[in-house]
Short mmCIF file of N, CA and C in Angstrom, two decimals:
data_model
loop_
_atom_site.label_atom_id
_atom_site.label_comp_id
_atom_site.label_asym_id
_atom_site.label_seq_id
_atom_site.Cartn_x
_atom_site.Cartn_y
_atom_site.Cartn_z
N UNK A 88 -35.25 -89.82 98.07
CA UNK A 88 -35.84 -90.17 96.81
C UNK A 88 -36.04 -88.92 95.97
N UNK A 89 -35.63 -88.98 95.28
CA UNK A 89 -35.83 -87.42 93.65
C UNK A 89 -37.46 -88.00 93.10
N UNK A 90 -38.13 -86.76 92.69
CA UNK A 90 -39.18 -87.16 91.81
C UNK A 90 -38.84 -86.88 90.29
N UNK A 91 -37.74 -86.88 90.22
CA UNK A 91 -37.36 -86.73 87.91
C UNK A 91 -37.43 -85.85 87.86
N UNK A 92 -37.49 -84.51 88.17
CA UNK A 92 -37.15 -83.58 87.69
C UNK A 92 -36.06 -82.74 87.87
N UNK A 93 -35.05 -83.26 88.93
CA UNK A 93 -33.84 -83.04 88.90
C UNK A 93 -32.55 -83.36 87.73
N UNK A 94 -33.03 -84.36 87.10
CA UNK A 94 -32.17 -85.35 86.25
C UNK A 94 -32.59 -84.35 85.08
N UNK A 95 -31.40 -84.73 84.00
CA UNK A 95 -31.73 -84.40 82.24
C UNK A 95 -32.62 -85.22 81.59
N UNK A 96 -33.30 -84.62 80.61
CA UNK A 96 -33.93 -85.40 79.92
C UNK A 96 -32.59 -86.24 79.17
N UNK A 97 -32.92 -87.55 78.90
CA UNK A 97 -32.00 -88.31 78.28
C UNK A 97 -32.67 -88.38 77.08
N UNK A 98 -32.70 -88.63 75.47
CA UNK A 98 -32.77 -88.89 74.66
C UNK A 98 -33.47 -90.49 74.62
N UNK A 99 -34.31 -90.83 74.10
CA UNK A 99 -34.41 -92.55 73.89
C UNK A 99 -34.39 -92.98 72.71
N UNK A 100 -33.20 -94.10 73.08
CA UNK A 100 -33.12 -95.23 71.44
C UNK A 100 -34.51 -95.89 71.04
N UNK A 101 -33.62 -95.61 70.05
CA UNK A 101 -34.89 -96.02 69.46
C UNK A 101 -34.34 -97.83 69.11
N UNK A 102 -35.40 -98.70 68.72
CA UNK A 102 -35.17 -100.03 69.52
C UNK A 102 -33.92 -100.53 68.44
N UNK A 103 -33.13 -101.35 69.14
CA UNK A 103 -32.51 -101.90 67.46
C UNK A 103 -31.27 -100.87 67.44
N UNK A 104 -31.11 -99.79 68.13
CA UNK A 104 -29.95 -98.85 67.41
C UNK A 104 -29.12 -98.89 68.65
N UNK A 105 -28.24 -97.97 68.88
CA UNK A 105 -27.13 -97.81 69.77
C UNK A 105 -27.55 -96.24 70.48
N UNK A 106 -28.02 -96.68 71.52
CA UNK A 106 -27.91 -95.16 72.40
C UNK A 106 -27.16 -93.92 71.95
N UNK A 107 -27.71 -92.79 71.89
CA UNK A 107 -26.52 -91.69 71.23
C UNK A 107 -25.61 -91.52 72.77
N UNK A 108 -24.36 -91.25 72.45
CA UNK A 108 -23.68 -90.81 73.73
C UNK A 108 -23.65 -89.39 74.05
N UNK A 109 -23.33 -89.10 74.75
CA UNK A 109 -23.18 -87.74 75.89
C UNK A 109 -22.09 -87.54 75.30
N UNK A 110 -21.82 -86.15 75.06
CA UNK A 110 -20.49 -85.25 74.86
C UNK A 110 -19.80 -85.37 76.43
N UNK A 111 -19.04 -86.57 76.08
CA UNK A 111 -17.71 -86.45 77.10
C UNK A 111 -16.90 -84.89 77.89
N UNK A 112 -16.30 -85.08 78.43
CA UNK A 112 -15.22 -83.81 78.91
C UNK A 112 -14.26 -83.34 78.09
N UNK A 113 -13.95 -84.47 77.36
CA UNK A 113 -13.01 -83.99 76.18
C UNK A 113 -13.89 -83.23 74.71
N UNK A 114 -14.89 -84.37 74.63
CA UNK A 114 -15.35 -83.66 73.40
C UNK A 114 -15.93 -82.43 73.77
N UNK A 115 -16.54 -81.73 74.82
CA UNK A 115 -16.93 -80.54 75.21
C UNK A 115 -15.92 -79.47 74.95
N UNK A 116 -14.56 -80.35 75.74
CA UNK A 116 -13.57 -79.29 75.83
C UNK A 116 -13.02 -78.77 74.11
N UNK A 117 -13.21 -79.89 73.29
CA UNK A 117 -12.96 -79.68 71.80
C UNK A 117 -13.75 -78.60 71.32
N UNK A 118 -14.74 -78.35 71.68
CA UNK A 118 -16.10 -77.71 71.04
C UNK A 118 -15.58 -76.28 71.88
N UNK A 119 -15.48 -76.16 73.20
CA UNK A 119 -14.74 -74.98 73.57
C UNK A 119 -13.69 -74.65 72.58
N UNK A 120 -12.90 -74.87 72.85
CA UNK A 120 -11.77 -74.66 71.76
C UNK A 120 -11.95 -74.26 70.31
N UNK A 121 -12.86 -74.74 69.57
CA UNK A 121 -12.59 -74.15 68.54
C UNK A 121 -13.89 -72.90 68.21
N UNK A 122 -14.85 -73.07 69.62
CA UNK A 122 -15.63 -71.62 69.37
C UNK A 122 -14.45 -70.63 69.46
N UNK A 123 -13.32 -71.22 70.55
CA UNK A 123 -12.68 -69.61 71.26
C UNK A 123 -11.63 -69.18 69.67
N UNK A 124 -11.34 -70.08 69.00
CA UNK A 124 -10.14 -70.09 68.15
C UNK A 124 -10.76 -69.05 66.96
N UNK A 125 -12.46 -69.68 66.59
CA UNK A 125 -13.37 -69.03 65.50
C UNK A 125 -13.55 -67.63 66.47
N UNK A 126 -13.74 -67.19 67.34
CA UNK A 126 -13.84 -65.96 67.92
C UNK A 126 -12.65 -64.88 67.64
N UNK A 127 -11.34 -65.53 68.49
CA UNK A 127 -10.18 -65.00 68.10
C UNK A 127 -9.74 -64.76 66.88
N UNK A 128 -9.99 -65.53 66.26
CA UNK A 128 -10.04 -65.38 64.65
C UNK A 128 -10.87 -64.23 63.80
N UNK A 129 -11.94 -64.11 64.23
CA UNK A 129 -12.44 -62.84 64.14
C UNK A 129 -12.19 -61.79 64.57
N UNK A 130 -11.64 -61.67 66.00
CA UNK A 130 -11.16 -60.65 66.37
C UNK A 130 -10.41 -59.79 65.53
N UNK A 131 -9.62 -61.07 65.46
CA UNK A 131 -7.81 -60.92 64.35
C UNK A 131 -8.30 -60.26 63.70
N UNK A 132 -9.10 -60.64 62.89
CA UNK A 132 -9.84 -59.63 61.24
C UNK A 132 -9.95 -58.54 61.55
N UNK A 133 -11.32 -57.78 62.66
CA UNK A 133 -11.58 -56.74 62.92
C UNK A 133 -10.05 -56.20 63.43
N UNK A 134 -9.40 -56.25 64.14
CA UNK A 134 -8.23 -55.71 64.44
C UNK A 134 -7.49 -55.67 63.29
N UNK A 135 -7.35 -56.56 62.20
CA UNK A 135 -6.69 -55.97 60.99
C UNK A 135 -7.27 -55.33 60.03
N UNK A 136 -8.32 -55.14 60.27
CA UNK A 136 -9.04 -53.99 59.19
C UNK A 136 -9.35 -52.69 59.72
N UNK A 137 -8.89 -52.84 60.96
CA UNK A 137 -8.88 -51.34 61.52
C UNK A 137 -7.51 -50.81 61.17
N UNK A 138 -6.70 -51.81 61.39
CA UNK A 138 -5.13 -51.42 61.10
C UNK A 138 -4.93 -50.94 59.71
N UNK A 139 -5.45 -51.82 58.78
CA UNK A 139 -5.09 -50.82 57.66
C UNK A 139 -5.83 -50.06 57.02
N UNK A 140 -6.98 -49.99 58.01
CA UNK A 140 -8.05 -48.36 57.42
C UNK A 140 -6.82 -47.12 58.15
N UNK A 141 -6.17 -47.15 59.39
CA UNK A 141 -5.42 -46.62 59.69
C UNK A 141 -3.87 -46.03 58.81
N UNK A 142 -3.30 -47.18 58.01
CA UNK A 142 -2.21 -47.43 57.43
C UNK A 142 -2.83 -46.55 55.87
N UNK A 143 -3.55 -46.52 55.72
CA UNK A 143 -4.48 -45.91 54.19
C UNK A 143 -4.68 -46.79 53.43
N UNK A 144 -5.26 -47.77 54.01
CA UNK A 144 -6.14 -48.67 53.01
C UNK A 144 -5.21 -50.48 52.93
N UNK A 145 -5.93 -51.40 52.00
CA UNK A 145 -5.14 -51.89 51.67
C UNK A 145 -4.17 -52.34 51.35
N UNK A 146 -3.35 -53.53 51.48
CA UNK A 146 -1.66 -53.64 50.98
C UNK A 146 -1.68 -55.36 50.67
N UNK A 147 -0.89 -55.01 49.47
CA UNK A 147 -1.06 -56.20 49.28
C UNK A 147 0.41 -57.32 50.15
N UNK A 148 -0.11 -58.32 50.19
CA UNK A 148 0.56 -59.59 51.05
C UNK A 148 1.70 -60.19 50.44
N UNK A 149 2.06 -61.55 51.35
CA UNK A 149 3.08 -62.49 50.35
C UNK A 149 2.32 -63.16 49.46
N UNK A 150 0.97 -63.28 49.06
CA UNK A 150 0.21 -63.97 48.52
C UNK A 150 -0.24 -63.39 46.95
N UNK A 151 -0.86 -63.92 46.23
CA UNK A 151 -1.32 -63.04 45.37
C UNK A 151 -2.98 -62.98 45.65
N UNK A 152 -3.67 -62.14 45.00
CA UNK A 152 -4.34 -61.65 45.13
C UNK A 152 -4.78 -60.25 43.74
N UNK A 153 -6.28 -59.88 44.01
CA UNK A 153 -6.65 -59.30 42.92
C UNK A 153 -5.75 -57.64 42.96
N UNK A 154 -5.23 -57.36 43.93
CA UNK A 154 -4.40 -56.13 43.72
C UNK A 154 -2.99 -56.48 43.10
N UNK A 155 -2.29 -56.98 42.63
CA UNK A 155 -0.73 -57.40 42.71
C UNK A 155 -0.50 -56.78 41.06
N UNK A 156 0.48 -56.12 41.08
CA UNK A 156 0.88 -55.68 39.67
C UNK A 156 0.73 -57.06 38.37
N UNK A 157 0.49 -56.80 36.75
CA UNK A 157 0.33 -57.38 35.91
C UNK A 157 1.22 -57.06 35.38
N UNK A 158 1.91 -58.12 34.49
CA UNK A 158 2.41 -58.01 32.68
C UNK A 158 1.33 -56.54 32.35
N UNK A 159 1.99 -55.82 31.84
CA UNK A 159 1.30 -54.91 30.86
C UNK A 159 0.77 -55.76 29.46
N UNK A 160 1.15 -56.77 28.48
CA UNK A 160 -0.21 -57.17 28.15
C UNK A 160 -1.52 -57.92 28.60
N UNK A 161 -0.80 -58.55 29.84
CA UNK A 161 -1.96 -58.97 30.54
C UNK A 161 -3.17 -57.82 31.06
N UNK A 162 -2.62 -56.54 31.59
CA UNK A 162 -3.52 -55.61 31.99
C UNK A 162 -4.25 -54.85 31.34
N UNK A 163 -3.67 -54.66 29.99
CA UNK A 163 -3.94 -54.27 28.87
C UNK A 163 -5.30 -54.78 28.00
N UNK A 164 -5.34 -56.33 27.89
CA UNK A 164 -6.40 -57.14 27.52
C UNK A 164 -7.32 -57.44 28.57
N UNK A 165 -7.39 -57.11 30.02
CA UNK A 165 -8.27 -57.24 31.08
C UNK A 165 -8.49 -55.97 30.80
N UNK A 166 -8.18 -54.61 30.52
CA UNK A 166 -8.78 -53.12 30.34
C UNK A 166 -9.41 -53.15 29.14
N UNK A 167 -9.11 -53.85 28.01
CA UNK A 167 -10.24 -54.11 26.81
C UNK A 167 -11.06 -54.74 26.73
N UNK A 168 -11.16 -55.79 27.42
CA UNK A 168 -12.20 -56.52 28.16
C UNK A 168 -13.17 -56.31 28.86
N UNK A 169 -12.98 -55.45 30.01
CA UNK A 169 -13.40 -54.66 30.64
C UNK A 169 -14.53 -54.23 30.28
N UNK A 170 -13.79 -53.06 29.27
CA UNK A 170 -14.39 -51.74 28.83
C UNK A 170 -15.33 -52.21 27.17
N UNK A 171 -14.92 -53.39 26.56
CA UNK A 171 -15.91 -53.99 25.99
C UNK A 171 -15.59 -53.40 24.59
N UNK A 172 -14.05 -53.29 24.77
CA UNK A 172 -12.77 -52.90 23.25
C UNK A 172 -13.05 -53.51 22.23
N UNK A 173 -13.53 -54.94 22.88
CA UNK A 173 -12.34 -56.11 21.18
C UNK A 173 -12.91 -55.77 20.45
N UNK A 174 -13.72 -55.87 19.48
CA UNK A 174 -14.01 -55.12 18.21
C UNK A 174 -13.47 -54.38 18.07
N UNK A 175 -13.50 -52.99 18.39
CA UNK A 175 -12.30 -51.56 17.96
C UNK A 175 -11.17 -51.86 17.96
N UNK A 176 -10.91 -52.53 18.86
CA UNK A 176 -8.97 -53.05 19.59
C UNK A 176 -8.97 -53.95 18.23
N UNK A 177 -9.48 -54.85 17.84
CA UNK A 177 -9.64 -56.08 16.72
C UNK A 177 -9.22 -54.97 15.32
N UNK A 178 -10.21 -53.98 15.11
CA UNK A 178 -9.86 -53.34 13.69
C UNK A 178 -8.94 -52.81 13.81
N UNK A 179 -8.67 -52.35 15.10
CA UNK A 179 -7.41 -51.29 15.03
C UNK A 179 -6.06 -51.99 14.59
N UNK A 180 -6.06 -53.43 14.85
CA UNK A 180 -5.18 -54.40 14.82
C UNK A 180 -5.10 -54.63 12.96
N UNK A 181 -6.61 -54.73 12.64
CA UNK A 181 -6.01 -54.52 10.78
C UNK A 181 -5.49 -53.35 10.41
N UNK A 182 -5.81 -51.94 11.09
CA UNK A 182 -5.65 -51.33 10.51
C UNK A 182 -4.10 -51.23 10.29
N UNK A 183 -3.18 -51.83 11.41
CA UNK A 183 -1.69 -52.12 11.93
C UNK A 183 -0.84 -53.09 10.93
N UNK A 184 -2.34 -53.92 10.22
CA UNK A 184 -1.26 -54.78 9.06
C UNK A 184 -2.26 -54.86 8.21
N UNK A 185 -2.57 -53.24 7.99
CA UNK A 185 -3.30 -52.99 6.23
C UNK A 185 -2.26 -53.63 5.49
N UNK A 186 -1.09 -53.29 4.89
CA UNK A 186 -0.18 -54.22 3.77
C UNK A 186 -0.36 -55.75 4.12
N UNK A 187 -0.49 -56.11 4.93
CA UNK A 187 -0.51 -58.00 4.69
C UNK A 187 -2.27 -58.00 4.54
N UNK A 188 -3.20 -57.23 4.78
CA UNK A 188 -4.77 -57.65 4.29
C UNK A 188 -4.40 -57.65 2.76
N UNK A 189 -4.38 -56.19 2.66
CA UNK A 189 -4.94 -55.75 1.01
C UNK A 189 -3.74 -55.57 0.29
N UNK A 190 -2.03 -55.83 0.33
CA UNK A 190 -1.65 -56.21 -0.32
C UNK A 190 -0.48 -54.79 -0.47
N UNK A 191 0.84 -55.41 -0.44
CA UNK A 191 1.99 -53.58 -0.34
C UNK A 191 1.33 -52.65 -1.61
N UNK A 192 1.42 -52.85 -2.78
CA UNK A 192 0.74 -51.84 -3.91
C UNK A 192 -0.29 -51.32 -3.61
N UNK A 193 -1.49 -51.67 -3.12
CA UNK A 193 -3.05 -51.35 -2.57
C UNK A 193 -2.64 -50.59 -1.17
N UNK A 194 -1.57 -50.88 -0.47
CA UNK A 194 -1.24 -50.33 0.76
C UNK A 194 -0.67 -49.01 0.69
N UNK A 195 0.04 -48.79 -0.69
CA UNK A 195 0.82 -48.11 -0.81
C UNK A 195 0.16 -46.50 -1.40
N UNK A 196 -1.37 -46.75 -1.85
CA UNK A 196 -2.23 -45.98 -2.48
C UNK A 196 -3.32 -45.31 -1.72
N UNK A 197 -3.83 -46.83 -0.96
CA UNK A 197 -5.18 -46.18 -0.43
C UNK A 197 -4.71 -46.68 1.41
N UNK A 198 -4.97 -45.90 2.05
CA UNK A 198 -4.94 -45.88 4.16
C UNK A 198 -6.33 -45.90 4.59
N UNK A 199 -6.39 -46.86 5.66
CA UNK A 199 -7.47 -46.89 6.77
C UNK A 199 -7.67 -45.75 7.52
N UNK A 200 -8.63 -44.86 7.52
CA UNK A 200 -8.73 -43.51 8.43
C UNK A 200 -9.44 -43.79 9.61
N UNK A 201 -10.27 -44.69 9.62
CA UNK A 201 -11.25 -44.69 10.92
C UNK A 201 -12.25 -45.81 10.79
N UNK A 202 -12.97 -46.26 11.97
CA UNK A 202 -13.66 -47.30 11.67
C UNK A 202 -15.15 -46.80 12.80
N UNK A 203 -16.23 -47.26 12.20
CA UNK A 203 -17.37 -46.36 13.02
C UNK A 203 -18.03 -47.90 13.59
N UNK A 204 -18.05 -48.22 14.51
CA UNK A 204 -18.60 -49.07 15.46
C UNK A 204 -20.09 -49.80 15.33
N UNK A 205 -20.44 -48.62 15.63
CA UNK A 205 -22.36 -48.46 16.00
C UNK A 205 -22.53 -48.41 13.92
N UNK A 206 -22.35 -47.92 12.89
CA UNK A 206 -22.84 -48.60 11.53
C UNK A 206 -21.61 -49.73 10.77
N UNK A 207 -20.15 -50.09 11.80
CA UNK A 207 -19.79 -50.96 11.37
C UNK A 207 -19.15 -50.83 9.68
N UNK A 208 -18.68 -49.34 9.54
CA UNK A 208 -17.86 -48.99 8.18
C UNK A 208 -16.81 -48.73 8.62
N UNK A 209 -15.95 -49.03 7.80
CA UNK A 209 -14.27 -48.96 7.51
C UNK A 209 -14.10 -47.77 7.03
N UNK A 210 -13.76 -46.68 7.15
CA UNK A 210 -13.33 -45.70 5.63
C UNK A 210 -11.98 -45.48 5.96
N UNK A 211 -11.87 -45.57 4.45
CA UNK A 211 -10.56 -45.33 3.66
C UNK A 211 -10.08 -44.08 2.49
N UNK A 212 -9.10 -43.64 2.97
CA UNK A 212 -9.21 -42.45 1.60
C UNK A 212 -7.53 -43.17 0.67
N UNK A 213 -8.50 -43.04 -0.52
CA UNK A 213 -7.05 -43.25 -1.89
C UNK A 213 -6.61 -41.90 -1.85
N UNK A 214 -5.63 -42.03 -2.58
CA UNK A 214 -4.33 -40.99 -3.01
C UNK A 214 -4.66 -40.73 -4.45
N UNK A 215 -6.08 -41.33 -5.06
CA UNK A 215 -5.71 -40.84 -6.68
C UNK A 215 -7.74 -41.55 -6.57
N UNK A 216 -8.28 -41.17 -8.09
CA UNK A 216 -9.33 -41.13 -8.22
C UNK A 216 -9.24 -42.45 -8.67
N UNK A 217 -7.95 -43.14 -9.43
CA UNK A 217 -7.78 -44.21 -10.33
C UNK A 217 -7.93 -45.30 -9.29
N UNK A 218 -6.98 -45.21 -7.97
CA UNK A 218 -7.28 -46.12 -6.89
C UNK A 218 -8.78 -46.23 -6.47
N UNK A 219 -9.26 -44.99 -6.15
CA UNK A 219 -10.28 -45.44 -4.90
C UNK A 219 -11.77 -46.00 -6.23
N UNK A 220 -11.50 -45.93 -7.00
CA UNK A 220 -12.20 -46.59 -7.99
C UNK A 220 -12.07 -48.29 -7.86
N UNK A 221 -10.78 -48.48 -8.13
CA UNK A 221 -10.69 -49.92 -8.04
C UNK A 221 -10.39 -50.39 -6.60
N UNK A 222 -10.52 -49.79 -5.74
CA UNK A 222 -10.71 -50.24 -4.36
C UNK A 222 -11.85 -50.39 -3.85
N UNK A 223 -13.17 -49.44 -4.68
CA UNK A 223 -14.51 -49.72 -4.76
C UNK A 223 -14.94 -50.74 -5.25
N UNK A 224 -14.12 -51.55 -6.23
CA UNK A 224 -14.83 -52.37 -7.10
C UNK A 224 -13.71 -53.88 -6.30
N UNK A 225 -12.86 -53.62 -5.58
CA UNK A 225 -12.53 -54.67 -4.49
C UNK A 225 -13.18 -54.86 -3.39
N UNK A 226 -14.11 -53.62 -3.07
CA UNK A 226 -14.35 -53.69 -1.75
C UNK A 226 -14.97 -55.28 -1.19
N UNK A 227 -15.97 -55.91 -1.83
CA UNK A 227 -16.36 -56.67 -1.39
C UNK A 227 -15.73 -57.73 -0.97
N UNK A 228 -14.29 -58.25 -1.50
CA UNK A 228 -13.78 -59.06 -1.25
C UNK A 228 -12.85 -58.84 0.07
N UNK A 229 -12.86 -57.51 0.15
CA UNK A 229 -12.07 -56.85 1.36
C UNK A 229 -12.60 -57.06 2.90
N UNK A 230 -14.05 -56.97 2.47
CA UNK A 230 -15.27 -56.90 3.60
C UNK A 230 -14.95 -58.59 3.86
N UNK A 231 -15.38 -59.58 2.85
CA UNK A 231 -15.14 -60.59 3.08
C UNK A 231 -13.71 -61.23 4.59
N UNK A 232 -13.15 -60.94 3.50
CA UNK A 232 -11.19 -60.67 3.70
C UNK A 232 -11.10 -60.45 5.54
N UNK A 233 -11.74 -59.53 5.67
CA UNK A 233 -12.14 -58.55 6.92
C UNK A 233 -12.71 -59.29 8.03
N UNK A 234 -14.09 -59.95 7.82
CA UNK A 234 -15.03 -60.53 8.82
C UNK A 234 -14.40 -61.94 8.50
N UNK A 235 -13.65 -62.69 7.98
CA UNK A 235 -13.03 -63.96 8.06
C UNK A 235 -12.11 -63.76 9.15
N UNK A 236 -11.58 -62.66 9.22
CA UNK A 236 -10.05 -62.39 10.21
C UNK A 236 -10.72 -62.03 11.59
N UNK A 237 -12.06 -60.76 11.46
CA UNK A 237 -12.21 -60.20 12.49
C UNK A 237 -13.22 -60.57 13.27
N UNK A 238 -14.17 -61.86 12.42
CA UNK A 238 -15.74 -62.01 12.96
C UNK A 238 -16.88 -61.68 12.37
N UNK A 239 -17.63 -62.58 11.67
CA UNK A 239 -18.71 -62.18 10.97
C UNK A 239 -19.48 -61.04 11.37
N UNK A 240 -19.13 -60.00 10.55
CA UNK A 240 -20.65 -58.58 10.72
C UNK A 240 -19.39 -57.67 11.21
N UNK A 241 -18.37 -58.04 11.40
CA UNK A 241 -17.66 -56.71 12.32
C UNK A 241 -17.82 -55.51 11.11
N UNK A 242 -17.42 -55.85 9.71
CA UNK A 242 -17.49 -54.94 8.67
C UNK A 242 -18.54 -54.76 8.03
N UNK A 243 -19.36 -54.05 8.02
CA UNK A 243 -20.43 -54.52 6.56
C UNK A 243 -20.46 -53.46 5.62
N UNK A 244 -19.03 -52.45 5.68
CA UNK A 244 -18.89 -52.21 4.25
C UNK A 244 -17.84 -50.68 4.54
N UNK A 245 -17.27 -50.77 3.58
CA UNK A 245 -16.14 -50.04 3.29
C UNK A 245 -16.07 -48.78 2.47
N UNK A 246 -16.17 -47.79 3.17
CA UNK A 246 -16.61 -46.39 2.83
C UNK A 246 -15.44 -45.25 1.85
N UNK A 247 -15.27 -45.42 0.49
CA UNK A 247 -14.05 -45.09 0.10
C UNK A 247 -13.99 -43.63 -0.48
N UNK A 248 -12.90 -43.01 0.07
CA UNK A 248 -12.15 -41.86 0.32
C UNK A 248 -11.90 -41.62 -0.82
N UNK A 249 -11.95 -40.37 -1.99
CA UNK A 249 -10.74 -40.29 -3.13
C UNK A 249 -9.82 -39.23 -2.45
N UNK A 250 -9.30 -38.78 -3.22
CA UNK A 250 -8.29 -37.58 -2.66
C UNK A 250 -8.87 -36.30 -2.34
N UNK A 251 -8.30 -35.02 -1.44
CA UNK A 251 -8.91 -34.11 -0.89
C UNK A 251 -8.31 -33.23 -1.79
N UNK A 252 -9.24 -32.46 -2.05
CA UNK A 252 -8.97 -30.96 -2.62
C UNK A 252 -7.88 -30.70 -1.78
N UNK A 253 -7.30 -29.02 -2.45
CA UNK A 253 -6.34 -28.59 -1.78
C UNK A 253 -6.98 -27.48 -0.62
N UNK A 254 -6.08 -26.99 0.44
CA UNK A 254 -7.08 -26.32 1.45
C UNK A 254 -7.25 -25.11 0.65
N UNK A 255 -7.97 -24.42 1.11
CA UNK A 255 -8.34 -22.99 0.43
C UNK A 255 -8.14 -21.84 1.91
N UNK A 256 -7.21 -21.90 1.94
CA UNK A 256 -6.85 -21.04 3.33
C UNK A 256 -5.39 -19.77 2.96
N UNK A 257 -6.20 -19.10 2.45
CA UNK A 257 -5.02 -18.17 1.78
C UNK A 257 -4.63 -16.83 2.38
N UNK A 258 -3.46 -16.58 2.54
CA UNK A 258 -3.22 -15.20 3.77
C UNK A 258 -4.20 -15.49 4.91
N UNK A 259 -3.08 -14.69 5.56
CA UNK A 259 -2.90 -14.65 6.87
C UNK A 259 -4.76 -14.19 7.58
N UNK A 260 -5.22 -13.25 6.85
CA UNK A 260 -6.58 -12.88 7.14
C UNK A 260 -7.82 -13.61 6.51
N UNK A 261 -8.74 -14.05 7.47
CA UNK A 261 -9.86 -14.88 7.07
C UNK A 261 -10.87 -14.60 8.10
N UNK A 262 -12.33 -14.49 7.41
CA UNK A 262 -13.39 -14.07 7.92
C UNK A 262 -13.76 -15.57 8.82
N UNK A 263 -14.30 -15.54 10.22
CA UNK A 263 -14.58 -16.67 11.01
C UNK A 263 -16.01 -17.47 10.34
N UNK A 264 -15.27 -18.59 10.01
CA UNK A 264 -16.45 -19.47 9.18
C UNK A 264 -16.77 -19.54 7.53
N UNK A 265 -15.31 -18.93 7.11
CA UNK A 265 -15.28 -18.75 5.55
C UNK A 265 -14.40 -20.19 4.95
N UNK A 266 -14.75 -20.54 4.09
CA UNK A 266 -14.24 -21.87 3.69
C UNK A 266 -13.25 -21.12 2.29
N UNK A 267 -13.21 -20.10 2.37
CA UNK A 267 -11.48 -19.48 1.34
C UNK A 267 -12.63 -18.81 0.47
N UNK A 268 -11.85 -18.40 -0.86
CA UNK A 268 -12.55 -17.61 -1.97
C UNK A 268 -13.40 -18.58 -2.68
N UNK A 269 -13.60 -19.87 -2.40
CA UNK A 269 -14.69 -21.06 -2.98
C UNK A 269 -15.85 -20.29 -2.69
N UNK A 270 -16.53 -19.64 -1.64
CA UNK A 270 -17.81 -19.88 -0.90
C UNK A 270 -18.10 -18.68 -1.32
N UNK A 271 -17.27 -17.86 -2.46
CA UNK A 271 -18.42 -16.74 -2.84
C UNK A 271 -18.39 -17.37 -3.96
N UNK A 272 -18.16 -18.24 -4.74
CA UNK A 272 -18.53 -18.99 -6.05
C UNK A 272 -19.48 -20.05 -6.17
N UNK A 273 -20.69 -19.91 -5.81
CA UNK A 273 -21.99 -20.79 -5.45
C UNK A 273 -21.73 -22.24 -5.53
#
């Protein structure tokens, strides 16, 4: 005669339901199996990441993945992206089809020199005093013109250039920090 404490605890139904069953020999043996497969499987990993810390690093597969060469414009717009370009990349793009904004005659007078980010000005220098006059008195429609194409606020105003004096850099000899024979004429 046993006094019960040799035996398993069995589980009890509860009334009304179906006894839970015992993990059979097979289903045990299933449950073996795929601990050993999830083990080996890990192994695999650690053994391949030793291999190619060995090999110098990474390589990429038959698969794709985040290393695999790009289209150069694709990599190009993920590096401006990135780095948080489009705005600059955006003006730089008018500055590329000043003649179709402001028009071949207006193109042909006054050039885009630079564009300042952080206060959001355009400047431009004319070729004549007569232009950058009436490119002053366009500007607004330009600015307009501008943040319709590029995004409200990218421009808020257009800084205009007239023409540059001539240099004052005469012979070969010059004192360091002299701006020519101007700077003794107050």
């Amino acid at each position: 005669m046993t006094d019960g404490m040799d035996q398993p605890a069995r589980p009890s139904a509860a009334p009304g339901s179906s006894p839970v069953p015992e993990p059979s020999g097979v289903d045990l043996a299933r449950v073996a199996l795929r601990a050993a497969k999830e083990q080996a499987r890990a192994r695999g990993a650690a053994a391949q990441q030793k291999k190619q810390a060995r090999r110098g690093g990474l390589r990429s597969g038959a698969r794709a993945d985040g290393r695999d060469p790009l289209p150069l414009g694709a990599a190009i717009n993920r590096l401006i992206t990135e780095r948080g370009w489009e705005t600059p990349a955006a003006v730089g793009g008018v500055m590329g089809r000043w003649p179709q904004m402001v028009g071949p005659e207006v193109a042909q007078h006054c050039e885009p020199l630079r564009y300042d980010e952080d206060a959001r000005v355009l400047t431009v220098r004319c070729d004549s005093t007569a232009w950058a006059t009436q490119l002053r008195l366009l500007a607004p429609q330009l600015v307009a013109r501008l943040n319709a194409d590029l995004g409200q606020g990218t421009v808020k105003l257009i800084k205009v250039l007239g023409p540059g004096g001539p240099s004052r850099r005469y012979g070969p000899l010059r004192s360091p920090g002299s701006t020519g024979p101007g700077d003794t004429y107050g």
